[in-house]
Coordinates of C-alpha atoms and ligand atoms in Angstrom, one line a residue:
M29 CA 106.3 117.1 69.7
E30 CA 109.8 118.8 70.5
L31 CA 112.8 116.2 72.1
S32 CA 114.0 118.6 74.0
S33 CA 113.7 119.3 77.4
P34 CA 114.1 121.9 80.1
R35 CA 116.8 119.4 82.1
G36 CA 118.6 121.6 85.0
E37 CA 118.2 120.3 88.6
F38 CA 114.4 120.4 89.6
Q39 CA 113.2 123.2 91.6
N40 CA 110.0 123.5 93.7
E41 CA 107.4 125.8 91.6
P42 CA 107.4 128.8 94.5
F43 CA 104.1 129.3 95.7
T44 CA 101.5 132.9 94.6
D45 CA 102.0 135.5 97.1
F46 CA 98.3 136.6 97.2
S47 CA 99.2 140.1 99.4
Q48 CA 100.4 141.1 95.8
S49 CA 97.4 142.1 94.5
E50 CA 98.2 141.5 91.1
N51 CA 98.5 138.1 92.1
R52 CA 94.9 139.0 93.5
E53 CA 93.2 140.3 90.8
S54 CA 94.7 137.5 88.3
M55 CA 93.5 135.0 90.8
Q56 CA 89.6 137.2 90.3
R57 CA 89.7 137.4 86.6
A58 CA 90.5 133.4 87.1
L59 CA 87.2 132.1 89.2
A60 CA 85.1 134.8 87.1
D61 CA 87.1 133.0 83.7
V62 CA 86.2 129.5 85.5
Q63 CA 82.7 130.3 86.8
V64 CA 81.4 131.0 83.1
Q65 CA 82.7 127.2 82.4
L66 CA 80.4 125.5 85.2
G67 CA 77.7 123.6 84.4
Q68 CA 80.1 122.0 81.5
S69 CA 79.4 117.9 79.9
Y70 CA 82.8 116.2 80.1
D71 CA 83.4 112.7 78.4
I72 CA 84.6 109.3 78.8
V73 CA 87.8 109.0 76.9
I74 CA 88.8 105.9 75.3
A75 CA 91.3 105.0 72.5
G76 CA 90.9 108.7 71.9
Q77 CA 87.4 108.6 71.5
H78 CA 85.2 110.4 73.5
L79 CA 81.8 109.2 74.3
R80 CA 78.4 109.9 76.8
T81 CA 76.2 107.9 78.0
Q82 CA 72.7 108.2 78.8
A83 CA 72.7 108.2 82.9
T84 CA 75.7 110.9 83.7
F85 CA 76.5 111.9 87.6
A86 CA 76.7 115.9 88.6
S87 CA 79.9 116.5 90.9
L88 CA 78.3 119.7 92.8
S89 CA 80.2 122.8 94.8
P90 CA 80.1 122.3 98.9
G91 CA 80.4 125.6 99.1
D92 CA 77.2 126.5 97.9
P93 CA 75.9 122.1 96.2
R94 CA 73.3 124.2 93.8
R95 CA 76.2 125.4 91.8
V96 CA 76.8 122.3 89.8
V97 CA 80.9 122.1 88.2
G98 CA 80.4 119.2 85.4
V99 CA 78.4 117.3 84.1
F100 CA 79.4 113.4 83.9
P101 CA 79.1 110.3 82.2
K102 CA 78.9 107.2 83.8
G103 CA 80.7 104.3 83.1
T104 CA 80.2 101.1 83.3
P105 CA 81.7 97.2 83.5
E106 CA 81.2 97.4 80.2
L107 CA 82.7 99.9 79.6
A108 CA 85.6 99.6 81.6
D109 CA 86.9 96.2 80.0
R110 CA 86.5 98.6 76.7
A111 CA 89.0 101.6 78.5
V112 CA 91.9 98.7 79.6
R113 CA 92.0 96.6 76.4
A114 CA 92.8 100.1 75.3
A115 CA 95.8 101.2 76.9
H116 CA 96.7 97.7 77.0
Q117 CA 96.6 97.8 72.9
A118 CA 98.7 101.8 73.3
F119 CA 101.5 99.5 75.7
E120 CA 103.3 98.1 72.7
A121 CA 104.4 101.6 70.8
W122 CA 104.3 103.2 73.7
K123 CA 106.5 101.4 76.1
R124 CA 108.8 101.5 72.5
T125 CA 108.0 105.8 72.6
P126 CA 111.5 106.8 73.4
P127 CA 111.7 107.7 77.6
P128 CA 113.0 111.7 76.5
Q129 CA 109.9 111.9 74.2
R130 CA 107.5 110.2 76.8
S131 CA 109.5 112.7 79.1
A132 CA 108.8 115.9 77.1
Y133 CA 105.1 115.6 76.9
L134 CA 106.0 115.7 81.1
F135 CA 107.4 119.0 80.8
Q136 CA 105.4 120.4 77.8
A137 CA 102.5 119.7 80.5
A138 CA 104.7 121.0 83.2
A139 CA 104.7 124.3 81.0
A140 CA 100.9 124.8 80.3
M141 CA 99.6 124.6 83.6
R142 CA 101.6 126.7 84.7
R143 CA 100.5 129.6 82.2
R144 CA 97.5 128.6 83.6
R145 CA 97.9 127.8 86.7
H146 CA 95.3 130.7 88.3
E147 CA 92.7 128.5 85.9
F148 CA 92.8 124.7 87.9
S149 CA 93.5 126.4 91.3
A150 CA 90.1 128.3 90.5
F151 CA 88.1 125.6 90.0
M152 CA 89.7 123.7 92.9
V153 CA 88.1 126.5 94.7
Y154 CA 85.0 125.2 93.2
E155 CA 85.0 121.9 93.0
V156 CA 86.1 120.9 95.8
G157 CA 85.8 124.0 97.9
K158 CA 89.9 124.8 98.9
T159 CA 90.7 128.0 100.1
W160 CA 93.4 130.6 97.3
P161 CA 96.0 129.1 99.2
E162 CA 96.1 125.5 99.5
A163 CA 94.7 126.0 96.1
D164 CA 97.5 127.7 94.7
A165 CA 99.2 125.3 96.9
D166 CA 97.9 122.1 95.2
T167 CA 98.9 123.3 91.7
A168 CA 101.9 123.9 92.1
E169 CA 102.6 120.5 93.4
A170 CA 100.8 118.9 90.2
I171 CA 103.6 121.0 88.2
D172 CA 105.9 119.7 90.7
F173 CA 104.9 116.1 89.8
L174 CA 105.3 116.8 86.4
E175 CA 109.3 118.9 86.3
F176 CA 110.3 115.6 88.6
Y177 CA 109.6 112.5 87.5
A178 CA 110.4 113.7 84.0
R179 CA 113.1 113.8 85.1
E180 CA 113.4 111.0 87.6
S181 CA 112.3 109.1 84.1
L182 CA 115.7 110.0 82.5
R183 CA 117.4 108.7 85.2
Y184 CA 116.1 105.4 84.8
A185 CA 116.4 105.5 81.6
G186 CA 120.0 105.6 81.7
P187 CA 122.3 103.1 83.3
H188 CA 122.6 101.3 86.4
P189 CA 126.1 101.1 88.0
I190 CA 126.2 97.1 87.9
T191 CA 129.3 95.0 88.9
A192 CA 131.9 93.8 86.8
V193 CA 132.0 89.8 85.9
A194 CA 135.0 88.7 84.0
G195 CA 133.5 87.6 79.6
E196 CA 130.8 89.4 79.9
K197 CA 128.9 92.6 79.2
N198 CA 125.9 93.5 82.3
A199 CA 123.6 95.9 82.0
L200 CA 120.0 96.6 84.5
V201 CA 117.8 97.2 82.5
Y202 CA 113.9 99.0 83.9
L203 CA 110.2 98.2 81.4
P204 CA 107.0 99.4 82.6
L205 CA 104.6 97.0 83.9
G206 CA 101.3 97.0 81.0
V207 CA 98.2 98.8 82.0
G208 CA 97.5 100.9 85.2
I209 CA 94.4 101.8 86.6
V210 CA 94.4 104.7 88.7
I211 CA 92.1 105.9 91.3
P212 CA 93.5 109.8 93.4
P213 CA 91.6 110.4 96.1
W214 CA 89.3 113.9 95.8
N215 CA 91.3 116.2 98.4
F216 CA 94.1 116.4 96.0
P217 CA 92.5 116.2 93.2
L218 CA 94.7 117.5 90.9
A219 CA 98.1 117.6 92.8
I220 CA 97.8 113.5 93.5
L221 CA 96.0 112.8 90.6
V222 CA 98.7 114.3 88.0
G223 CA 102.0 112.3 90.0
M224 CA 100.3 109.2 89.8
T225 CA 99.5 109.1 86.6
S226 CA 101.6 111.0 84.7
A227 CA 104.7 108.8 86.5
A228 CA 102.8 105.6 84.8
I229 CA 102.7 107.2 81.6
V230 CA 106.4 108.5 81.5
T231 CA 107.4 105.1 82.7
G232 CA 105.7 104.0 79.2
N233 CA 102.9 102.2 80.5
T234 CA 99.8 102.9 79.3
V235 CA 96.1 104.3 82.0
V236 CA 92.9 104.2 82.7
L237 CA 92.1 107.0 85.6
K238 CA 89.2 107.1 87.4
P239 CA 88.5 110.4 89.4
S240 CA 86.8 110.6 92.1
S241 CA 83.1 111.3 91.6
D242 CA 83.4 113.7 93.8
A243 CA 85.8 116.0 91.7
P244 CA 86.0 115.3 88.3
T245 CA 85.8 118.3 86.9
I246 CA 89.8 119.3 87.4
A247 CA 90.3 115.2 86.2
A248 CA 88.8 116.3 83.4
Q249 CA 91.0 119.4 83.2
F250 CA 94.3 117.4 83.0
V251 CA 92.8 114.8 81.0
R252 CA 92.2 118.1 78.2
L253 CA 95.3 119.1 78.6
M254 CA 96.9 116.0 78.2
E255 CA 94.8 115.7 74.9
S256 CA 96.2 119.1 73.4
L257 CA 99.8 118.1 73.8
G258 CA 99.0 115.2 71.3
L259 CA 99.1 112.4 74.1
P260 CA 98.6 108.8 71.4
A261 CA 95.5 107.5 71.8
G262 CA 94.9 105.3 74.3
V263 CA 97.3 106.3 76.2
L264 CA 95.4 108.6 79.5
N265 CA 92.1 106.8 78.5
F266 CA 89.6 108.6 81.2
L267 CA 86.5 106.8 82.3
P268 CA 84.6 108.8 85.4
G269 CA 81.5 106.2 87.2
G270 CA 81.2 105.0 90.8
G271 CA 83.8 103.5 92.4
A272 CA 82.0 100.0 93.7
E273 CA 80.6 100.7 89.6
V274 CA 83.6 100.8 87.6
G275 CA 86.4 100.1 90.3
D276 CA 86.3 96.5 91.0
T277 CA 85.4 95.9 87.1
L278 CA 88.7 97.5 86.3
V279 CA 90.9 96.9 89.4
A280 CA 89.9 92.8 89.0
H281 CA 91.3 92.6 85.0
P282 CA 93.1 90.1 83.6
L283 CA 94.5 92.7 81.8
T284 CA 95.2 95.0 84.6
R285 CA 99.2 94.7 86.0
F286 CA 98.9 97.2 88.4
V287 CA 96.9 99.7 91.0
A288 CA 98.2 102.6 91.5
F289 CA 95.5 104.3 94.4
T290 CA 95.5 106.3 97.6
G291 CA 92.6 107.2 99.2
S292 CA 90.6 105.5 102.7
K293 CA 91.9 102.2 104.5
A294 CA 88.7 100.6 104.0
V295 CA 89.1 101.1 100.1
G296 CA 92.5 100.3 100.0
L297 CA 92.6 97.2 101.7
H298 CA 89.2 95.9 98.8
I299 CA 91.8 97.3 95.8
N300 CA 94.5 95.4 97.8
E301 CA 92.3 92.2 98.1
L302 CA 90.6 92.0 94.4
A303 CA 94.0 92.7 93.5
A304 CA 95.3 89.9 94.5
K305 CA 93.2 87.4 92.9
P306 CA 94.8 86.3 90.0
Q307 CA 91.9 86.4 87.3
P308 CA 91.1 83.8 83.7
G309 CA 94.2 84.2 81.7
Q310 CA 96.3 86.7 83.9
R311 CA 99.7 85.9 83.9
W312 CA 101.3 88.5 86.1
I313 CA 100.9 89.7 90.0
K314 CA 98.8 93.1 90.0
R315 CA 101.2 95.3 91.8
V316 CA 99.3 97.1 94.4
V317 CA 100.4 101.3 95.3
A318 CA 97.9 102.0 97.5
E319 CA 98.1 105.1 100.4
M320 CA 95.7 105.5 103.2
G321 CA 94.6 107.0 105.7
G322 CA 95.8 109.1 108.5
K323 CA 95.9 109.7 112.4
D324 CA 98.3 112.3 112.3
A325 CA 100.1 114.0 116.3
I326 CA 101.4 116.2 117.2
I327 CA 103.9 116.3 120.0
V328 CA 103.7 118.9 122.6
D329 CA 106.3 119.0 124.7
R330 CA 107.8 121.2 127.6
D331 CA 110.6 122.4 126.7
T332 CA 109.7 124.4 123.4
D333 CA 107.8 127.9 121.9
L334 CA 104.2 127.8 122.6
D335 CA 103.3 129.8 120.5
E336 CA 105.0 128.2 117.9
A337 CA 103.6 124.8 118.4
A338 CA 100.5 126.1 118.5
A339 CA 100.7 128.5 115.2
G340 CA 101.9 124.4 113.5
V341 CA 99.3 122.9 114.9
V342 CA 96.7 125.0 113.8
A343 CA 97.4 125.0 110.3
S344 CA 98.3 121.1 110.2
A345 CA 94.7 121.1 111.7
Y346 CA 92.0 122.9 109.8
G347 CA 94.4 123.6 106.4
F348 CA 91.8 122.8 104.0
Q349 CA 89.3 121.9 106.4
G350 CA 91.5 118.8 108.3
Q351 CA 91.0 116.6 104.6
K352 CA 94.7 116.2 104.4
C353 CA 95.6 112.7 104.7
S354 CA 98.8 114.7 106.3
A355 CA 96.3 116.9 108.6
C356 CA 96.9 116.6 112.8
S357 CA 93.9 115.1 114.4
R358 CA 95.9 114.2 117.3
A359 CA 98.3 117.0 119.9
I360 CA 99.7 115.3 122.2
V361 CA 100.9 117.8 125.3
D362 CA 103.6 117.5 128.2
A363 CA 101.4 117.6 131.0
Q364 CA 103.1 120.4 132.3
V365 CA 102.7 122.7 129.5
Y366 CA 99.0 120.9 128.6
D367 CA 96.8 124.8 130.6
A368 CA 99.1 127.6 128.5
F369 CA 98.6 125.5 125.1
V370 CA 95.6 125.0 124.9
E371 CA 94.8 128.1 126.3
R372 CA 96.8 129.3 123.2
L373 CA 95.4 127.1 121.1
K374 CA 91.8 128.3 121.3
Q375 CA 93.0 132.1 121.0
R376 CA 94.2 131.0 117.6
V377 CA 91.2 128.4 116.9
D378 CA 88.5 131.5 117.4
A379 CA 90.0 133.5 115.4
L380 CA 90.1 131.2 112.1
R381 CA 88.2 132.9 109.9
V382 CA 84.8 130.4 107.9
G383 CA 84.1 131.4 105.1
P384 CA 83.4 130.2 101.3
P385 CA 86.5 129.7 99.3
E386 CA 86.1 132.1 96.3
D387 CA 86.4 135.2 99.5
P388 CA 90.4 135.6 99.5
Q389 CA 89.6 136.4 103.5
S390 CA 89.0 133.2 104.3
Q391 CA 90.6 130.4 106.1
V392 CA 88.5 126.9 106.9
G393 CA 86.3 126.7 103.7
P394 CA 83.2 123.8 103.4
V395 CA 83.9 119.9 103.9
I396 CA 83.5 117.9 100.5
N397 CA 79.5 116.8 100.6
E398 CA 76.7 116.1 102.6
K399 CA 77.9 112.5 103.7
A400 CA 81.4 113.9 104.7
M401 CA 79.3 116.8 106.7
R402 CA 77.0 113.5 108.0
S403 CA 79.8 111.4 109.7
I404 CA 82.4 114.4 111.2
Q405 CA 79.5 115.6 113.0
E406 CA 78.7 111.8 114.1
Y407 CA 82.6 112.1 115.6
I408 CA 81.4 115.3 116.6
E409 CA 78.6 113.8 119.1
S410 CA 81.3 111.0 120.2
G411 CA 83.4 113.4 121.4
R412 CA 81.3 115.3 123.1
Q413 CA 80.4 112.0 124.8
Q414 CA 84.0 111.2 125.8
A415 CA 85.8 115.0 126.1
R416 CA 85.5 117.7 126.7
L417 CA 84.6 120.7 124.0
L418 CA 87.1 123.6 124.1
A419 CA 86.3 125.0 120.6
G420 CA 83.6 124.3 117.8
G421 CA 81.3 121.7 117.8
E422 CA 78.2 122.7 114.9
P423 CA 77.7 123.4 111.8
A424 CA 79.3 126.9 110.5
K425 CA 76.9 130.0 109.6
Q426 CA 76.6 130.2 105.5
A427 CA 74.3 130.4 103.5
H428 CA 74.8 127.6 101.9
G429 CA 77.3 125.0 102.1
F430 CA 79.2 122.7 104.1
F431 CA 80.5 124.5 106.9
L432 CA 81.2 122.9 110.2
Q433 CA 83.1 124.8 112.8
P434 CA 87.1 124.6 113.4
T435 CA 86.7 122.1 116.5
V436 CA 88.8 121.3 119.2
F437 CA 88.3 118.2 121.8
V438 CA 90.3 118.8 124.9
D439 CA 91.7 116.2 127.6
V440 CA 90.7 113.4 125.0
D441 CA 91.9 109.5 126.3
P442 CA 94.2 108.0 123.6
Q443 CA 91.4 105.1 122.4
A444 CA 88.1 107.5 122.5
R445 CA 87.3 106.4 118.6
I446 CA 88.2 110.7 117.9
S447 CA 91.7 109.4 118.7
Q448 CA 91.4 106.8 116.8
E449 CA 89.2 106.7 113.8
E450 CA 90.5 109.3 111.0
I451 CA 87.8 112.0 111.2
F452 CA 89.5 113.8 108.0
G453 CA 87.4 117.8 108.6
P454 CA 88.1 119.9 111.3
V455 CA 88.7 118.3 114.5
L456 CA 91.7 118.1 116.6
A457 CA 91.6 116.0 119.2
V458 CA 93.9 117.5 122.4
T459 CA 95.7 115.0 125.1
R460 CA 97.7 115.0 127.3
A461 CA 100.0 113.1 128.3
R462 CA 102.8 112.6 131.0
D463 CA 106.2 113.2 129.8
F464 CA 107.8 113.0 126.5
D465 CA 108.3 109.1 126.8
D466 CA 104.4 109.4 127.0
A467 CA 103.7 111.6 124.9
L468 CA 105.1 109.2 121.4
R469 CA 103.4 106.7 123.6
I470 CA 99.8 107.5 122.9
A471 CA 101.4 109.2 119.4
N472 CA 102.3 106.1 118.0
D473 CA 99.7 103.7 119.5
T474 CA 97.4 103.9 116.5
E475 CA 96.7 101.8 113.5
Y476 CA 98.5 104.0 111.4
G477 CA 101.4 106.1 110.6
L478 CA 101.3 108.3 107.3
T479 CA 103.0 111.7 109.5
G480 CA 103.5 113.3 113.0
A481 CA 105.4 116.6 114.2
V482 CA 107.0 116.6 117.3
Y483 CA 107.5 120.4 118.7
T484 CA 110.7 120.5 122.0
R485 CA 113.8 122.4 122.2
D486 CA 115.7 119.6 123.2
A487 CA 117.4 117.4 121.3
S488 CA 117.9 114.6 122.9
K489 CA 114.2 114.4 122.2
L490 CA 114.6 115.2 118.8
E491 CA 116.7 112.2 118.8
R492 CA 114.8 110.0 120.5
A493 CA 111.9 111.2 118.0
R494 CA 114.1 109.7 114.6
Q495 CA 114.7 106.6 116.4
E496 CA 110.8 105.8 117.6
F497 CA 108.0 108.0 116.8
F498 CA 107.6 105.5 113.8
V499 CA 105.9 107.5 110.9
G500 CA 106.3 108.1 107.3
N501 CA 106.7 111.4 107.1
L502 CA 108.1 112.7 110.5
Y503 CA 108.6 116.5 111.5
L504 CA 110.3 118.6 114.1
N505 CA 109.4 122.2 114.7
R506 CA 107.3 122.3 112.2
K507 CA 103.5 121.5 110.9
C508 CA 102.9 117.7 110.5
T509 CA 101.5 119.3 106.7
G510 CA 102.7 120.7 103.5
A511 CA 104.8 118.0 102.6
M512 CA 107.1 119.5 98.9
V513 CA 107.7 117.1 96.3
G514 CA 111.5 116.3 96.1
G515 CA 112.0 117.4 99.8
H516 CA 109.6 115.3 102.0
P517 CA 109.3 112.0 99.3
F518 CA 105.7 111.2 100.7
G519 CA 104.0 108.2 101.8
G520 CA 102.9 106.1 105.6
F521 CA 103.6 103.0 107.5
N522 CA 101.2 100.5 108.7
M523 CA 97.9 100.6 107.9
S524 CA 98.4 104.4 105.8
G525 CA 99.2 101.9 103.1
T526 CA 102.3 101.2 101.2
D527 CA 105.5 104.2 101.4
S528 CA 105.5 104.6 98.3
K529 CA 107.9 108.4 99.2
A530 CA 105.9 110.0 95.7
G531 CA 108.0 112.8 95.1
G532 CA 111.1 111.1 96.4
R533 CA 113.1 108.9 93.9
D534 CA 112.2 105.2 95.0
Y535 CA 109.0 106.4 93.7
L536 CA 109.3 105.5 90.2
L537 CA 110.7 102.3 90.2
L538 CA 107.3 101.0 91.0
F539 CA 105.9 101.6 87.3
L540 CA 108.7 99.4 86.7
Q541 CA 110.8 96.3 86.5
G542 CA 114.4 96.1 86.6
Q543 CA 115.9 94.0 84.2
S544 CA 119.0 91.6 83.3
I545 CA 120.8 91.8 80.3
A546 CA 124.1 89.4 80.3
E547 CA 125.9 89.4 77.1
K548 CA 129.4 86.8 76.9
V549 CA 131.6 88.7 75.6
R550 CA 133.4 86.9 72.7
A551 CA 136.9 86.5 73.8
Ligands
NAD602 P1 87.6 107.2 99.0 O1 88.8 105.5 99.4 O2 87.1 107.5 99.6 O3 88.2 107.2 96.8 C1 89.6 107.0 96.9 C2 88.9 106.8 95.1 O4 88.6 104.8 95.0 C3 87.6 107.7 94.8 O5 88.4 108.2 93.7 C4 86.5 106.4 94.4 O6 85.9 106.5 93.3 C5 87.6 105.4 94.4 N1 86.6 103.9 95.0 C6 85.9 103.7 95.9 N2 85.4 102.6 96.0 C7 85.9 101.4 94.7 C8 86.4 100.5 94.7 N3 85.6 99.4 95.2 N4 86.9 100.6 93.7 C9 88.0 101.0 93.1 N5 88.0 102.4 93.6 C10 86.6 102.6 93.9 O7 89.1 107.9 99.9 P2 88.7 109.3 99.0 O8 87.3 110.0 100.7 O9 88.8 110.4 98.1 O10 89.6 110.4 100.3 C11 90.1 110.8 101.1 C12 91.0 109.6 101.3 O11 92.5 109.6 100.7 C13 91.8 109.2 103.1 O12 91.1 109.1 103.8 C14 93.0 110.2 103.7 O13 93.9 110.2 104.0 C15 92.9 109.2 102.3 N6 94.8 110.7 101.5 C16 96.0 109.6 101.8 C17 96.9 110.1 100.8 C18 98.4 110.0 101.2 O14 99.2 110.4 100.8 N7 98.4 108.7 101.8 C19 96.3 111.4 100.4 C20 95.8 112.0 99.9 C21 94.5 111.2 101.3

């Protein structure tokens, strides 16, 4: 393992410009290469050992569910126990591994991922139905997390300012916590998984990674990459399996020290509750980092460029089919410009191209699975009862897969179900506000508080939004999706989670504990 690491300031990985023919060709080649790899069987990895089980499950392609992306062993509670114990054992040596050496694994992983960038993106196109630019942005963000946390870890390992006490030599140092359970969602199957896992590992913890059953192949590709770099056995254990079956055993295990979770509110709250209950033999209060859902709003003020606002709303509402925690699912529009805005919105929504994600022309792909499709359709039914359908509302005609038309409801009551509950699909609720005060009140009136945006030319209204729009990630005159590592530390308020600010300078602290060391200096 090379100890010296490429330093310099962190910089975001640029996105691929697919208007360039050589980039389009490389991505086409990657899609073809990955297609040949679809349907492979993958292993559980515990303490470096590869294991299979009798029972398996398949990950299917949402754009064409006849296509098996990967076949996985189903973890069991016994294997969950073994995985936590393996991680616990590996912790003793890993916590003593010098921070520059731990960071070097991340720098090398970033370099390897950069070389295989389109391959990782292609897996996401097939496994979760991301369009090319969405998949590319996901891979870029994963690389960013590796680069950012590798540097951050070195910063935390360095000296920290502390007030001098006469007659003492004092220091504040940061120590790892122990065994962490990492539970990512399927919607940023590389970026969020890599972010949470690498943050835990680089700070000296060991991990049991339980991937989402909708995106285990991408997770397995990352685990293979880390294995290929020679990460010591037991530092990263990989246990696919049902959330409830293995999840509860992992979270409740007495040797589990912390849980890093990103997913729905319901599962996040369940994990938080389970982790709070001490188990026999447990010696600590478990730490839970839980990033959860959103019901994100964009306010469109009377004094704004309506085309720009409509473009921002459409990009935020329908990017990755609305399956982002940051997706705009509510547009709150000043009554004075409501009709004009709705007209522009409809034009843009009608122009969106729905199609297979492997086709570079597609702007809106499939939703993740049949269950999600049904749940979104139920919300659409509820919308039909409570509001006026402006666009979409039906499955989109494609030969196979879970495709829905981009859907807009207008004149939606702020208390309607589709205004309050996270739908996680391509459905937007548009609500009329009397004025800016009313818009802010409506925007803040859900249990969530993740992202939000305001489009206005009025500086005093921007200032009011700064003061009163209660969300973890506030965007002014721009869309509410697309947070960048380093630039937009990410995490939400209220039922959106613990506001961990992933990709920011506070994040690694969640995986560390500070120790104050005071030494009396002899005269
Ligand atoms: P989910 O809650 O259904 O699943 C998330 C993970 O939890 C999966 O790996 C799943 O297998 C696991 N799980 C399920 N039951 C479990 C249990 N009992 N114990 C332990 N683990 C269990 O969420 P999802 O459908 O994968 O992702 C979509 C959700 O994630 C949306 O609500 C979205 O808003 C949210 N999300 C939030 C952020 C954020 O940063 N706030 C980012 C991305 C996604």
